[in-house]
């Protein structure tokens, strides 16, 4: 009888639908450094996102991806935005959006563990705002105050290394 009482919670736990975020912060940072073709190949290989559509915005080819996991479409990635510097260096921007605010909160914790410094924490009319930075990236995390969605924007910075 004791065996059955022990197995019952395990069976119930095992049958519960598990859900987690489809991508981690360090993977997003890696994607932020890649061109659109490489982002597409990486996300396709990971089997967590599918390409939704392409569009041209201000002369830049933007690609949009949706999650295909337990909650399809709850997570989105936008890639393709960039700034080209005078020396030809391309600084890219990647945006991750989730309707599950816990995913964004997890990303903020992962950003701290990644070694980014919290530069600013504040609020505006609609969002809680967190700005993180290091010598390579500026990360803007925004969580809607009504807890309906959040955004993580990762921008590459110009690295001024001494040679």
Short mmCIF file of N, CA and C in Angstrom, two decimals:
data_model
loop_
_atom_site.label_atom_id
_atom_site.label_comp_id
_atom_site.label_asym_id
_atom_site.label_seq_id
_atom_site.Cartn_x
_atom_site.Cartn_y
_atom_site.Cartn_z
N UNK A 1 0.83 -1.19 0.00
CA UNK A 1 0.00 0.00 0.00
C UNK A 1 0.87 1.26 0.00
N UNK A 2 1.97 1.23 0.77
CA UNK A 2 2.84 2.40 0.83
C UNK A 2 3.48 2.67 -0.53
N UNK A 3 3.76 1.59 -1.27
CA UNK A 3 4.34 1.77 -2.60
C UNK A 3 3.38 2.54 -3.50
N UNK A 4 2.10 2.22 -3.41
CA UNK A 4 1.12 2.88 -4.26
C UNK A 4 0.94 4.34 -3.87
N UNK A 5 1.00 4.63 -2.58
CA UNK A 5 0.89 6.02 -2.14
C UNK A 5 2.10 6.84 -2.60
N UNK A 6 3.23 6.20 -2.70
CA UNK A 6 4.43 6.88 -3.19
C UNK A 6 4.36 7.10 -4.70
N UNK A 7 3.83 6.11 -5.42
CA UNK A 7 3.77 6.20 -6.88
C UNK A 7 2.69 7.15 -7.38
N UNK A 8 1.61 7.32 -6.64
CA UNK A 8 0.51 8.17 -7.09
C UNK A 8 0.97 9.61 -7.34
N UNK A 9 1.68 10.27 -6.40
CA UNK A 9 2.13 11.63 -6.69
C UNK A 9 3.10 11.70 -7.87
N UNK A 10 3.93 10.66 -8.03
CA UNK A 10 4.85 10.64 -9.17
C UNK A 10 4.10 10.55 -10.49
N UNK A 11 3.06 9.74 -10.53
CA UNK A 11 2.26 9.63 -11.74
C UNK A 11 1.54 10.94 -12.04
N UNK A 12 1.00 11.58 -11.02
CA UNK A 12 0.32 12.85 -11.22
C UNK A 12 1.29 13.92 -11.68
N UNK A 13 2.46 13.95 -11.09
CA UNK A 13 3.48 14.92 -11.48
C UNK A 13 3.95 14.67 -12.91
N UNK A 14 4.13 13.42 -13.24
CA UNK A 14 4.58 13.07 -14.58
C UNK A 14 3.56 13.36 -15.65
N UNK A 15 2.29 13.33 -15.31
CA UNK A 15 1.25 13.60 -16.30
C UNK A 15 0.94 15.08 -16.44
N UNK A 16 1.43 15.88 -15.50
CA UNK A 16 1.22 17.33 -15.60
C UNK A 16 2.02 17.87 -16.77
N UNK A 17 1.46 18.83 -17.45
CA UNK A 17 2.12 19.41 -18.61
C UNK A 17 3.22 20.36 -18.15
N UNK A 18 4.45 20.06 -18.52
CA UNK A 18 5.58 20.88 -18.12
C UNK A 18 5.84 21.92 -19.20
N UNK A 19 6.26 23.11 -18.78
CA UNK A 19 6.55 24.17 -19.72
C UNK A 19 7.70 25.00 -19.21
N UNK A 20 8.60 25.34 -20.07
CA UNK A 20 9.71 26.21 -19.73
C UNK A 20 9.99 27.11 -20.91
N UNK A 21 10.83 28.11 -20.69
CA UNK A 21 11.15 29.00 -21.80
C UNK A 21 11.92 28.23 -22.86
N UNK A 22 11.73 28.63 -24.10
CA UNK A 22 12.29 27.90 -25.23
C UNK A 22 13.75 28.22 -25.51
N UNK A 23 14.24 29.32 -24.95
CA UNK A 23 15.60 29.75 -25.22
C UNK A 23 16.16 30.45 -23.99
N UNK A 24 17.46 30.32 -23.78
CA UNK A 24 18.11 30.95 -22.62
C UNK A 24 18.78 32.25 -23.04
N UNK A 25 19.12 33.06 -22.04
CA UNK A 25 19.71 34.36 -22.29
C UNK A 25 21.02 34.25 -23.07
N UNK A 26 21.89 33.32 -22.67
CA UNK A 26 23.18 33.21 -23.36
C UNK A 26 23.01 32.80 -24.82
N UNK A 27 21.96 32.04 -25.12
CA UNK A 27 21.67 31.69 -26.51
C UNK A 27 21.20 32.92 -27.29
N UNK A 28 20.41 33.78 -26.63
CA UNK A 28 19.98 35.02 -27.28
C UNK A 28 21.18 35.91 -27.58
N UNK A 29 22.11 36.01 -26.63
CA UNK A 29 23.31 36.82 -26.84
C UNK A 29 24.08 36.28 -28.04
N UNK A 30 24.20 34.97 -28.13
CA UNK A 30 24.88 34.36 -29.27
C UNK A 30 24.17 34.71 -30.57
N UNK A 31 22.84 34.64 -30.58
CA UNK A 31 22.07 34.97 -31.78
C UNK A 31 22.24 36.44 -32.18
N UNK A 32 22.42 37.30 -31.19
CA UNK A 32 22.54 38.74 -31.46
C UNK A 32 23.78 39.06 -32.29
N UNK A 33 24.76 38.19 -32.30
CA UNK A 33 25.99 38.44 -33.06
C UNK A 33 25.93 37.87 -34.47
N UNK A 34 24.87 37.15 -34.81
CA UNK A 34 24.80 36.44 -36.09
C UNK A 34 24.00 37.20 -37.13
N UNK A 35 24.30 36.94 -38.42
CA UNK A 35 23.48 37.50 -39.48
C UNK A 35 22.18 36.69 -39.60
N UNK A 36 21.26 37.15 -40.44
CA UNK A 36 19.94 36.51 -40.53
C UNK A 36 20.01 35.04 -40.94
N UNK A 37 20.88 34.71 -41.89
CA UNK A 37 20.98 33.31 -42.32
C UNK A 37 21.43 32.41 -41.18
N UNK A 38 22.39 32.87 -40.41
CA UNK A 38 22.90 32.08 -39.29
C UNK A 38 21.86 31.98 -38.17
N UNK A 39 21.11 33.06 -37.93
CA UNK A 39 20.03 33.02 -36.93
C UNK A 39 18.99 31.99 -37.34
N UNK A 40 18.59 32.02 -38.61
CA UNK A 40 17.61 31.07 -39.13
C UNK A 40 18.10 29.63 -38.95
N UNK A 41 19.33 29.37 -39.35
CA UNK A 41 19.88 28.01 -39.26
C UNK A 41 19.96 27.55 -37.81
N UNK A 42 20.37 28.43 -36.91
CA UNK A 42 20.50 28.07 -35.49
C UNK A 42 19.15 27.77 -34.88
N UNK A 43 18.16 28.62 -35.14
CA UNK A 43 16.82 28.40 -34.57
C UNK A 43 16.15 27.18 -35.18
N UNK A 44 16.36 26.94 -36.46
CA UNK A 44 15.79 25.75 -37.10
C UNK A 44 16.39 24.48 -36.51
N UNK A 45 17.69 24.51 -36.25
CA UNK A 45 18.37 23.35 -35.67
C UNK A 45 17.87 23.07 -34.25
N UNK A 46 17.53 24.13 -33.50
CA UNK A 46 17.08 23.97 -32.13
C UNK A 46 15.66 23.44 -31.99
N UNK A 47 14.87 23.46 -33.06
CA UNK A 47 13.50 22.95 -33.07
C UNK A 47 12.58 23.59 -32.04
N UNK A 48 12.88 24.80 -31.59
CA UNK A 48 12.01 25.48 -30.63
C UNK A 48 11.28 26.66 -31.28
N UNK A 49 11.80 27.14 -32.41
CA UNK A 49 11.21 28.28 -33.10
C UNK A 49 11.07 27.97 -34.59
N UNK A 50 10.06 28.58 -35.20
CA UNK A 50 9.90 28.49 -36.66
C UNK A 50 9.81 29.89 -37.22
N UNK A 51 10.24 30.05 -38.45
CA UNK A 51 10.16 31.36 -39.08
C UNK A 51 8.70 31.71 -39.33
N UNK A 52 8.32 32.91 -38.92
CA UNK A 52 6.95 33.37 -39.11
C UNK A 52 6.83 34.16 -40.41
N UNK A 53 7.61 35.23 -40.54
CA UNK A 53 7.58 36.01 -41.78
C UNK A 53 8.82 36.89 -41.89
N UNK A 54 9.00 37.44 -43.08
CA UNK A 54 10.08 38.39 -43.38
C UNK A 54 9.45 39.71 -43.78
N UNK A 55 10.14 40.81 -43.47
CA UNK A 55 9.71 42.10 -43.98
C UNK A 55 10.91 43.03 -44.04
N UNK A 56 10.81 44.01 -44.91
CA UNK A 56 11.87 45.00 -45.00
C UNK A 56 11.45 46.23 -44.20
N UNK A 57 12.32 46.64 -43.27
CA UNK A 57 12.07 47.80 -42.43
C UNK A 57 13.27 48.73 -42.55
N UNK A 58 13.04 49.92 -43.06
CA UNK A 58 14.11 50.91 -43.24
C UNK A 58 15.32 50.34 -43.97
N UNK A 59 15.05 49.55 -45.00
CA UNK A 59 16.13 48.98 -45.80
C UNK A 59 16.80 47.77 -45.20
N UNK A 60 16.31 47.29 -44.07
CA UNK A 60 16.90 46.12 -43.42
C UNK A 60 15.91 44.95 -43.49
N UNK A 61 16.42 43.78 -43.83
CA UNK A 61 15.59 42.58 -43.92
C UNK A 61 15.37 42.01 -42.52
N UNK A 62 14.18 42.16 -41.98
CA UNK A 62 13.84 41.65 -40.64
C UNK A 62 13.22 40.26 -40.77
N UNK A 63 13.62 39.37 -39.86
CA UNK A 63 13.04 38.02 -39.79
C UNK A 63 12.39 37.85 -38.44
N UNK A 64 11.20 37.26 -38.44
CA UNK A 64 10.44 37.05 -37.22
C UNK A 64 10.19 35.56 -37.03
N UNK A 65 10.39 35.11 -35.80
CA UNK A 65 10.26 33.70 -35.46
C UNK A 65 9.28 33.54 -34.31
N UNK A 66 8.48 32.47 -34.33
CA UNK A 66 7.55 32.13 -33.24
C UNK A 66 7.96 30.81 -32.61
N UNK A 67 7.69 30.69 -31.31
CA UNK A 67 7.97 29.42 -30.63
C UNK A 67 6.98 28.36 -31.09
N UNK A 68 7.41 27.10 -31.04
CA UNK A 68 6.55 26.00 -31.47
C UNK A 68 6.41 24.95 -30.37
N UNK A 69 6.75 25.31 -29.13
CA UNK A 69 6.73 24.35 -28.03
C UNK A 69 5.35 24.18 -27.42
N UNK A 70 5.33 24.03 -26.10
CA UNK A 70 4.09 23.76 -25.36
C UNK A 70 3.07 24.89 -25.50
N UNK A 71 3.56 26.12 -25.61
CA UNK A 71 2.68 27.27 -25.81
C UNK A 71 3.07 27.95 -27.12
N UNK A 72 2.63 27.43 -28.25
CA UNK A 72 3.05 27.99 -29.54
C UNK A 72 2.72 29.47 -29.65
N UNK A 73 3.67 30.24 -30.16
CA UNK A 73 3.44 31.66 -30.38
C UNK A 73 3.58 32.54 -29.15
N UNK A 74 3.85 31.95 -27.98
CA UNK A 74 3.98 32.77 -26.77
C UNK A 74 5.33 33.46 -26.69
N UNK A 75 6.30 32.98 -27.47
CA UNK A 75 7.62 33.59 -27.52
C UNK A 75 7.94 33.94 -28.96
N UNK A 76 8.52 35.12 -29.16
CA UNK A 76 8.87 35.59 -30.50
C UNK A 76 10.28 36.16 -30.50
N UNK A 77 10.96 35.99 -31.61
CA UNK A 77 12.29 36.57 -31.80
C UNK A 77 12.28 37.37 -33.09
N UNK A 78 12.82 38.58 -33.03
CA UNK A 78 12.98 39.42 -34.22
C UNK A 78 14.46 39.67 -34.43
N UNK A 79 14.95 39.35 -35.62
CA UNK A 79 16.37 39.52 -35.95
C UNK A 79 16.49 40.29 -37.25
N UNK A 80 17.62 40.96 -37.43
CA UNK A 80 17.89 41.63 -38.69
C UNK A 80 18.18 43.11 -38.56
N UNK A 81 17.88 43.70 -37.42
CA UNK A 81 18.16 45.12 -37.22
C UNK A 81 19.66 45.30 -36.95
N UNK A 82 20.26 46.31 -37.57
CA UNK A 82 21.69 46.54 -37.37
C UNK A 82 22.05 47.99 -37.65
N UNK A 83 23.23 48.36 -37.19
CA UNK A 83 23.84 49.66 -37.50
C UNK A 83 25.22 49.35 -38.08
N UNK A 84 25.53 49.99 -39.20
CA UNK A 84 26.85 49.79 -39.81
C UNK A 84 27.72 50.99 -39.47
N UNK A 85 28.88 50.72 -38.88
CA UNK A 85 29.80 51.77 -38.48
C UNK A 85 30.66 52.24 -39.65
N UNK A 86 31.33 53.35 -39.46
CA UNK A 86 32.19 53.94 -40.50
C UNK A 86 33.26 52.98 -41.00
N UNK A 87 33.72 52.08 -40.13
CA UNK A 87 34.78 51.14 -40.51
C UNK A 87 34.25 49.83 -41.08
N UNK A 88 32.93 49.74 -41.28
CA UNK A 88 32.32 48.55 -41.86
C UNK A 88 31.81 47.54 -40.85
N UNK A 89 32.10 47.75 -39.57
CA UNK A 89 31.63 46.85 -38.53
C UNK A 89 30.10 46.93 -38.43
N UNK A 90 29.47 45.79 -38.29
CA UNK A 90 28.02 45.72 -38.17
C UNK A 90 27.67 45.40 -36.73
N UNK A 91 26.88 46.26 -36.09
CA UNK A 91 26.40 46.04 -34.73
C UNK A 91 24.93 45.64 -34.82
N UNK A 92 24.62 44.45 -34.35
CA UNK A 92 23.27 43.89 -34.52
C UNK A 92 22.43 44.05 -33.25
N UNK A 93 21.11 44.01 -33.47
CA UNK A 93 20.14 44.07 -32.39
C UNK A 93 19.19 42.89 -32.54
N UNK A 94 18.88 42.23 -31.43
CA UNK A 94 17.96 41.10 -31.41
C UNK A 94 16.89 41.39 -30.38
N UNK A 95 15.65 41.04 -30.69
CA UNK A 95 14.55 41.28 -29.75
C UNK A 95 13.80 39.98 -29.48
N UNK A 96 13.61 39.69 -28.20
CA UNK A 96 12.86 38.51 -27.74
C UNK A 96 11.63 39.02 -27.00
N UNK A 97 10.46 38.51 -27.36
CA UNK A 97 9.21 38.91 -26.73
C UNK A 97 8.50 37.67 -26.21
N UNK A 98 7.91 37.77 -25.03
CA UNK A 98 7.16 36.65 -24.47
C UNK A 98 5.89 37.15 -23.79
N UNK A 99 4.80 36.41 -23.97
CA UNK A 99 3.56 36.72 -23.26
C UNK A 99 3.54 36.07 -21.88
N UNK A 100 4.54 35.24 -21.60
CA UNK A 100 4.70 34.65 -20.27
C UNK A 100 5.76 35.47 -19.53
N UNK A 101 5.33 36.34 -18.63
CA UNK A 101 6.22 37.27 -17.95
C UNK A 101 7.30 36.53 -17.17
N UNK A 102 7.02 35.33 -16.70
CA UNK A 102 8.03 34.57 -15.96
C UNK A 102 9.27 34.32 -16.82
N UNK A 103 9.08 34.14 -18.13
CA UNK A 103 10.22 33.97 -19.03
C UNK A 103 11.12 35.20 -19.01
N UNK A 104 10.52 36.38 -18.98
CA UNK A 104 11.29 37.62 -18.99
C UNK A 104 12.00 37.80 -17.64
N UNK A 105 11.32 37.47 -16.56
CA UNK A 105 11.95 37.53 -15.24
C UNK A 105 13.14 36.58 -15.18
N UNK A 106 12.97 35.38 -15.75
CA UNK A 106 14.09 34.43 -15.82
C UNK A 106 15.25 35.00 -16.63
N UNK A 107 14.94 35.68 -17.72
CA UNK A 107 15.99 36.30 -18.55
C UNK A 107 16.76 37.35 -17.76
N UNK A 108 16.06 38.12 -16.93
CA UNK A 108 16.74 39.14 -16.11
C UNK A 108 17.72 38.48 -15.15
N UNK A 109 17.30 37.39 -14.53
CA UNK A 109 18.20 36.65 -13.64
C UNK A 109 19.38 36.07 -14.38
N UNK A 110 19.14 35.56 -15.58
CA UNK A 110 20.22 35.00 -16.39
C UNK A 110 21.18 36.09 -16.85
N UNK A 111 20.66 37.30 -17.10
CA UNK A 111 21.52 38.42 -17.50
C UNK A 111 22.50 38.76 -16.38
N UNK A 112 22.02 38.73 -15.14
CA UNK A 112 22.91 38.99 -13.99
C UNK A 112 24.00 37.92 -13.92
N UNK A 113 23.60 36.66 -14.06
CA UNK A 113 24.57 35.57 -14.01
C UNK A 113 25.54 35.61 -15.19
N UNK A 114 25.12 36.20 -16.28
CA UNK A 114 25.96 36.34 -17.47
C UNK A 114 27.07 37.37 -17.24
N UNK A 115 26.93 38.17 -16.19
CA UNK A 115 27.96 39.15 -15.86
C UNK A 115 27.62 40.57 -16.26
N UNK A 116 26.38 40.80 -16.64
CA UNK A 116 25.97 42.16 -16.99
C UNK A 116 25.67 42.95 -15.72
N UNK A 117 26.00 44.23 -15.74
CA UNK A 117 25.73 45.11 -14.60
C UNK A 117 24.40 45.80 -14.80
N UNK A 118 23.61 45.88 -13.73
CA UNK A 118 22.34 46.61 -13.77
C UNK A 118 22.67 48.10 -13.70
N UNK A 119 22.36 48.83 -14.77
CA UNK A 119 22.64 50.26 -14.83
C UNK A 119 21.45 51.10 -14.38
N UNK A 120 20.24 50.60 -14.64
CA UNK A 120 19.05 51.38 -14.37
C UNK A 120 17.88 50.45 -14.10
N UNK A 121 17.07 50.84 -13.14
CA UNK A 121 15.81 50.15 -12.87
C UNK A 121 14.78 51.23 -12.65
N UNK A 122 13.69 51.19 -13.41
CA UNK A 122 12.67 52.22 -13.28
C UNK A 122 11.36 51.79 -13.91
N UNK A 123 10.43 52.72 -13.96
CA UNK A 123 9.11 52.46 -14.54
C UNK A 123 8.71 53.64 -15.40
N UNK A 124 7.87 53.37 -16.38
CA UNK A 124 7.18 54.42 -17.11
C UNK A 124 5.69 54.10 -17.04
N UNK A 125 4.89 54.72 -17.88
CA UNK A 125 3.44 54.52 -17.80
C UNK A 125 3.03 53.07 -18.00
N UNK A 126 3.75 52.34 -18.84
CA UNK A 126 3.32 50.99 -19.18
C UNK A 126 4.27 49.88 -18.74
N UNK A 127 5.55 50.19 -18.53
CA UNK A 127 6.54 49.14 -18.33
C UNK A 127 7.42 49.34 -17.10
N UNK A 128 7.87 48.21 -16.55
CA UNK A 128 9.01 48.19 -15.63
C UNK A 128 10.23 48.03 -16.53
N UNK A 129 11.26 48.84 -16.30
CA UNK A 129 12.41 48.89 -17.20
C UNK A 129 13.68 48.52 -16.44
N UNK A 130 14.48 47.64 -17.04
CA UNK A 130 15.77 47.23 -16.48
C UNK A 130 16.81 47.34 -17.58
N UNK A 131 17.87 48.11 -17.36
CA UNK A 131 18.95 48.24 -18.33
C UNK A 131 20.21 47.57 -17.77
N UNK A 132 20.74 46.63 -18.52
CA UNK A 132 21.96 45.93 -18.16
C UNK A 132 23.01 46.22 -19.21
N UNK A 133 24.29 46.18 -18.81
CA UNK A 133 25.34 46.47 -19.77
C UNK A 133 26.66 45.81 -19.35
N UNK A 134 27.49 45.55 -20.35
CA UNK A 134 28.90 45.24 -20.15
C UNK A 134 29.65 45.86 -21.31
N UNK A 135 30.89 45.51 -21.53
CA UNK A 135 31.66 46.16 -22.58
C UNK A 135 31.20 45.78 -23.99
N UNK A 136 30.44 44.70 -24.12
CA UNK A 136 30.03 44.23 -25.45
C UNK A 136 28.56 44.42 -25.77
N UNK A 137 27.68 44.45 -24.75
CA UNK A 137 26.24 44.46 -25.00
C UNK A 137 25.51 45.45 -24.11
N UNK A 138 24.41 46.00 -24.65
CA UNK A 138 23.44 46.77 -23.87
C UNK A 138 22.14 45.98 -23.95
N UNK A 139 21.57 45.65 -22.80
CA UNK A 139 20.35 44.85 -22.75
C UNK A 139 19.26 45.66 -22.07
N UNK A 140 18.14 45.80 -22.78
CA UNK A 140 16.98 46.52 -22.28
C UNK A 140 15.88 45.49 -22.03
N UNK A 141 15.47 45.33 -20.77
CA UNK A 141 14.40 44.40 -20.42
C UNK A 141 13.21 45.22 -19.96
N UNK A 142 12.08 45.00 -20.61
CA UNK A 142 10.85 45.72 -20.28
C UNK A 142 9.76 44.71 -19.98
N UNK A 143 9.10 44.90 -18.84
CA UNK A 143 7.99 44.03 -18.44
C UNK A 143 6.76 44.91 -18.26
N UNK A 144 5.69 44.57 -18.96
CA UNK A 144 4.46 45.35 -18.84
C UNK A 144 3.99 45.36 -17.39
N UNK A 145 3.53 46.50 -16.95
CA UNK A 145 3.07 46.63 -15.57
C UNK A 145 1.81 45.81 -15.33
N UNK A 146 1.04 45.54 -16.39
CA UNK A 146 -0.15 44.70 -16.24
C UNK A 146 0.17 43.21 -16.37
N UNK A 147 1.48 42.88 -16.47
CA UNK A 147 1.98 41.50 -16.50
C UNK A 147 1.49 40.70 -17.72
N UNK A 148 1.22 41.37 -18.85
CA UNK A 148 0.74 40.67 -20.03
C UNK A 148 1.85 40.23 -20.98
N UNK A 149 3.00 40.89 -20.92
CA UNK A 149 4.11 40.53 -21.81
C UNK A 149 5.38 41.22 -21.37
N UNK A 150 6.48 40.81 -21.98
CA UNK A 150 7.76 41.44 -21.73
C UNK A 150 8.66 41.32 -22.94
N UNK A 151 9.69 42.17 -22.97
CA UNK A 151 10.61 42.22 -24.11
C UNK A 151 12.04 42.27 -23.60
N UNK A 152 12.92 41.53 -24.25
CA UNK A 152 14.36 41.60 -24.00
C UNK A 152 15.00 42.04 -25.31
N UNK A 153 15.67 43.19 -25.28
CA UNK A 153 16.35 43.70 -26.47
C UNK A 153 17.86 43.69 -26.20
N UNK A 154 18.60 43.01 -27.07
CA UNK A 154 20.05 42.89 -26.92
C UNK A 154 20.72 43.63 -28.07
N UNK A 155 21.53 44.63 -27.74
CA UNK A 155 22.24 45.42 -28.75
C UNK A 155 23.74 45.24 -28.56
N UNK A 156 24.42 44.99 -29.66
CA UNK A 156 25.88 44.94 -29.62
C UNK A 156 26.40 46.37 -29.48
N UNK A 157 27.49 46.50 -28.72
CA UNK A 157 28.15 47.79 -28.58
C UNK A 157 29.44 47.80 -29.39
N UNK A 158 29.89 48.99 -29.71
CA UNK A 158 31.18 49.11 -30.37
C UNK A 158 32.25 48.83 -29.32
N UNK A 159 33.11 47.88 -29.61
CA UNK A 159 34.16 47.50 -28.67
C UNK A 159 35.42 48.29 -28.99
N UNK A 160 35.89 49.05 -28.03
CA UNK A 160 37.09 49.86 -28.23
C UNK A 160 38.26 49.20 -27.53
N UNK A 161 38.77 48.14 -28.12
CA UNK A 161 39.89 47.43 -27.53
C UNK A 161 41.22 48.06 -27.91
N UNK A 162 42.17 47.93 -27.05
CA UNK A 162 43.52 48.44 -27.33
C UNK A 162 44.33 47.33 -27.99
N UNK A 163 44.95 47.65 -29.10
CA UNK A 163 45.74 46.64 -29.81
C UNK A 163 47.21 46.93 -29.72
#
